[in-house]
Coordinates of C-alpha atoms in Angstrom, one line a residue:
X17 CA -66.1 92.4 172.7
X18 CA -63.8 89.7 172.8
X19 CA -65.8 87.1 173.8
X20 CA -67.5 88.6 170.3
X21 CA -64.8 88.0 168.6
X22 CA -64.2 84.5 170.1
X23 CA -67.5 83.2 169.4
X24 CA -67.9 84.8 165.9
X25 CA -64.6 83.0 164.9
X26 CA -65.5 79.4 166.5
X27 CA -68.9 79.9 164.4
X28 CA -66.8 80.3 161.2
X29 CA -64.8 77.4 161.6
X30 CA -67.9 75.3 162.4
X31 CA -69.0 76.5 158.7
X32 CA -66.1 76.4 157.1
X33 CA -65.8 72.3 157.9
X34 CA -69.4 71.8 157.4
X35 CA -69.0 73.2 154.0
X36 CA -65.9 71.9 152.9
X37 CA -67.0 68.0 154.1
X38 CA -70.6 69.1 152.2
X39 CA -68.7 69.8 149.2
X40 CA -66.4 66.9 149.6
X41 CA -69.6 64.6 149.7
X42 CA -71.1 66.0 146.5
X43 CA -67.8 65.8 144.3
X44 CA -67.2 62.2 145.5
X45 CA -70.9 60.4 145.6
X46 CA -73.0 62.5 143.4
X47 CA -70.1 61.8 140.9
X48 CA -69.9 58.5 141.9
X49 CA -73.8 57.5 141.3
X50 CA -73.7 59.6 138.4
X51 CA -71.2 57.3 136.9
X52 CA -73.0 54.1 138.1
X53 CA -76.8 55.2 137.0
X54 CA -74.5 56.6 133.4
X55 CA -76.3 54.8 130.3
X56 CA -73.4 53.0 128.3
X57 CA -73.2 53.4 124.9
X58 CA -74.1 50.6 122.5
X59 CA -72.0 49.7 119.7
X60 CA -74.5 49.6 116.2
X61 CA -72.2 47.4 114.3
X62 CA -73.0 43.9 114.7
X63 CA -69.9 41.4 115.1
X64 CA -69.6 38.0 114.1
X65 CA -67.1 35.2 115.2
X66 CA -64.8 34.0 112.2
X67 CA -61.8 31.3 112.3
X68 CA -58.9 33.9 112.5
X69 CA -61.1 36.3 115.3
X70 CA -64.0 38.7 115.0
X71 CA -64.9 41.0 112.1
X72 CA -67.6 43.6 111.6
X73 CA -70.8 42.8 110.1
X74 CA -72.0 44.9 107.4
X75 CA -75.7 44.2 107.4

């Protein structure tokens, strides 16, 4: 029974660090490529260049 015991707890670990580097994996690169693959917002005002620096264009 303690050999049970033994084997059921080395099991758990095993899962345990499997699932915690699983998790680990998915927070840091399935955020990562979310924010790479992330359309960027355009901005719908039109700017021109002027003398003193750039102004919106009110088209």
């Amino acid at each position: 029974m303690e050999l049970f015991a033994e084997a059921l707890s080395v099991v758990g670990a095993m899962l345990l660090s499997v699932s915690c580097g699983l998790l680990l994996e998915e927070l840091l690169f399935g955020g990562l490529v979310r924010l790479f693959i992330a359309q960027r917002p355009v901005a719908s005002v039109a700017t021109e260049r002027t003398g003193t620096g750039e102004k919106p264009c009110l088209r």
